[in-house]
Amino acid sequence: MASNSPAPEGIDVQETPTAGAWGEWNPTEDSARPLRGKHRVLKPRGGLARSSTVLGVGVIAAVGAGGIATAQDRPQVAISMPSLPDLPDLLDGGGHATDAPAAPAAAIPRQADGTDRGQPDAGEALRHRILQQAESQHEAVEAQARADAERVAREAAAQEARGQKEAADKQAEEARAAAEKAAAEQAAAQTAAAERATAEQATVKAGAPGAGSGAKSAGGYSLPTSAYTLTSHYGDSGSMWSSGHHTGLDFAAPTGTPVKAVGGGKVVSAGWSGAYGYRIVLQLDDGTEVWYCHLSSMSVTSGSVGAGETIGRVGATGNVTGAHLHLEVRKGGSTVDPLAWLEGKGLNV
């Protein structure tokens, strides 16, 4: 069918071919012109999905409106809450837990028959936890106090033990010192006794040249000591003597050797005499004085004695350089040679 309408601008107007002239029209890539511009292909929408969404929204709105209307028509219901005890009241002033007030009966949920449901009260649970915590802290404090007391007791016992050990050590040291001192004194006494015994035995033996025998002479005289050695003679000069020369005869002998009276007489003086040390002055019957000097001890300090009687012991007192007996013989206040005097009495010096 041909159209009589004018053709739009830009479009070629051709006569519509008929089926009989061309047969069936089959456009090809060459005969069909490409589309120009942007084109959107609309997907078909399902009518059921949109209808379901609209229906759901409507139902929710209807139910919500009915619920609101129903809630507005019902009376208000009172809701009771359990009261919690005040926390500061759970502890008294001393820090000990106290009983908190029980929750009101209305706050305890009950069943329809009036019995309790058995659910724990929140306030009671809190109170129970606080009491447990306070008890735990109290037990911890007591345990610490016991530990401190035990530690102090151990330290005191250790200190006392140390003090006792120090005291025992001190006593043991003092005992050892006393024992050593006693042993030294005993050894010294034994040595002195041995020296005296040796000196006494020597009195009965004949001496070598220069050594006295200690035997009495026929005239009743005796050597002043025994087991001796003559070291300094009468008249020796030197700086050791204050007068410039020696005024006696020296018998060197061990300390403690007995000193005897050379003849019968009496002791007229005994004691300390400066450079002479301990001295005994024996006056014989004829008025001769015999001086015994530098003695370590004096056995007779007064009275009469016989020839050969022990009157003292050899020592090293006064101005000396060693143990010896310094013997002086004086007549009329003047010194004489002791060696010549003794030999004149028949003694072998």
Short mmCIF file of N, CA and C in Angstrom, two decimals, residues 216-217 219-223 260-268 281-290 292 303-309 311 341 345:
data_model
loop_
_atom_site.label_atom_id
_atom_site.label_comp_id
_atom_site.label_asym_id
_atom_site.label_seq_id
_atom_site.Cartn_x
_atom_site.Cartn_y
_atom_site.Cartn_z
N LYS A 216 134.57 -27.49 152.51
CA LYS A 216 135.04 -26.68 153.64
C LYS A 216 136.54 -26.94 153.90
N SER A 217 137.19 -25.93 154.44
CA SER A 217 138.59 -26.10 154.83
C SER A 217 138.66 -26.59 156.28
N GLY A 219 139.85 -25.07 158.65
CA GLY A 219 139.61 -23.99 159.59
C GLY A 219 138.17 -23.55 159.68
N GLY A 220 137.23 -24.24 159.00
CA GLY A 220 135.81 -23.92 159.09
C GLY A 220 135.36 -22.83 158.14
N TYR A 221 135.96 -22.76 156.93
CA TYR A 221 135.56 -21.81 155.91
C TYR A 221 135.04 -22.57 154.67
N SER A 222 134.23 -21.88 153.86
CA SER A 222 133.62 -22.53 152.68
C SER A 222 133.63 -21.56 151.51
N LEU A 223 133.67 -22.14 150.29
CA LEU A 223 133.54 -21.31 149.09
C LEU A 223 132.15 -20.70 149.04
N LYS A 260 126.48 -19.33 149.65
CA LYS A 260 126.69 -19.82 151.01
C LYS A 260 127.61 -18.87 151.81
N ALA A 261 127.45 -18.98 153.10
CA ALA A 261 128.30 -18.19 154.01
C ALA A 261 129.72 -18.77 154.01
N VAL A 262 130.71 -17.90 153.80
CA VAL A 262 132.11 -18.38 153.76
C VAL A 262 132.64 -18.74 155.14
N GLY A 263 131.98 -18.21 156.15
CA GLY A 263 132.39 -18.55 157.52
C GLY A 263 131.27 -18.22 158.48
N GLY A 264 131.46 -18.60 159.74
CA GLY A 264 130.44 -18.33 160.72
C GLY A 264 130.38 -16.85 161.06
N GLY A 265 129.13 -16.30 161.24
CA GLY A 265 128.97 -14.91 161.58
C GLY A 265 127.50 -14.56 161.64
N LYS A 266 127.20 -13.31 161.43
CA LYS A 266 125.81 -12.88 161.46
C LYS A 266 125.54 -11.93 160.29
N VAL A 267 124.27 -11.96 159.81
CA VAL A 267 123.84 -11.09 158.71
C VAL A 267 123.50 -9.74 159.31
N VAL A 268 124.22 -8.70 158.88
CA VAL A 268 123.99 -7.36 159.42
C VAL A 268 123.20 -6.46 158.45
N VAL A 281 125.08 -8.54 153.51
CA VAL A 281 126.37 -8.26 154.17
C VAL A 281 126.51 -9.20 155.36
N LEU A 282 127.55 -10.09 155.30
CA LEU A 282 127.80 -11.06 156.38
C LEU A 282 129.06 -10.59 157.15
N GLN A 283 128.87 -10.39 158.46
CA GLN A 283 130.00 -9.99 159.32
C GLN A 283 130.52 -11.23 160.07
N LEU A 284 131.82 -11.55 159.82
CA LEU A 284 132.41 -12.72 160.47
C LEU A 284 132.78 -12.39 161.92
N ASP A 285 133.18 -13.41 162.60
CA ASP A 285 133.48 -13.23 164.03
C ASP A 285 134.67 -12.28 164.26
N ASP A 286 135.60 -12.23 163.30
CA ASP A 286 136.75 -11.34 163.46
C ASP A 286 136.49 -9.92 162.95
N GLY A 287 135.25 -9.60 162.55
CA GLY A 287 134.88 -8.28 162.09
C GLY A 287 134.99 -8.07 160.60
N THR A 288 135.53 -9.06 159.88
CA THR A 288 135.59 -8.95 158.41
C THR A 288 134.18 -9.00 157.82
N GLU A 289 133.93 -8.09 156.85
CA GLU A 289 132.63 -8.08 156.17
C GLU A 289 132.77 -8.73 154.78
N VAL A 290 131.85 -9.58 154.48
CA VAL A 290 131.78 -10.23 153.15
C VAL A 290 130.47 -9.82 152.49
N TYR A 292 127.73 -10.06 149.42
CA TYR A 292 127.18 -10.94 148.37
C TYR A 292 126.23 -10.07 147.53
N GLY A 303 120.36 -12.36 161.61
CA GLY A 303 120.68 -13.47 162.51
C GLY A 303 122.00 -14.13 162.18
N SER A 304 122.35 -15.11 162.98
CA SER A 304 123.63 -15.82 162.87
C SER A 304 123.53 -16.97 161.89
N VAL A 305 124.64 -17.24 161.20
CA VAL A 305 124.69 -18.35 160.25
C VAL A 305 126.02 -19.06 160.45
N GLY A 306 126.08 -20.30 159.95
CA GLY A 306 127.31 -21.08 160.03
C GLY A 306 127.98 -21.18 158.68
N ALA A 307 129.24 -21.54 158.67
CA ALA A 307 129.99 -21.69 157.43
C ALA A 307 129.33 -22.73 156.55
N GLY A 308 129.13 -22.41 155.23
CA GLY A 308 128.51 -23.34 154.28
C GLY A 308 127.00 -23.29 154.24
N GLU A 309 126.38 -22.46 155.10
CA GLU A 309 124.91 -22.37 155.11
C GLU A 309 124.44 -21.46 153.96
N ILE A 311 122.51 -18.73 152.14
CA ILE A 311 121.90 -17.46 152.57
C ILE A 311 121.19 -16.73 151.42
N TRP A 341 142.31 -13.63 149.79
CA TRP A 341 141.75 -13.85 151.14
C TRP A 341 141.24 -15.25 151.26
N LYS A 345 142.54 -18.69 153.51
CA LYS A 345 141.76 -19.50 154.44
C LYS A 345 141.85 -20.97 154.09
#
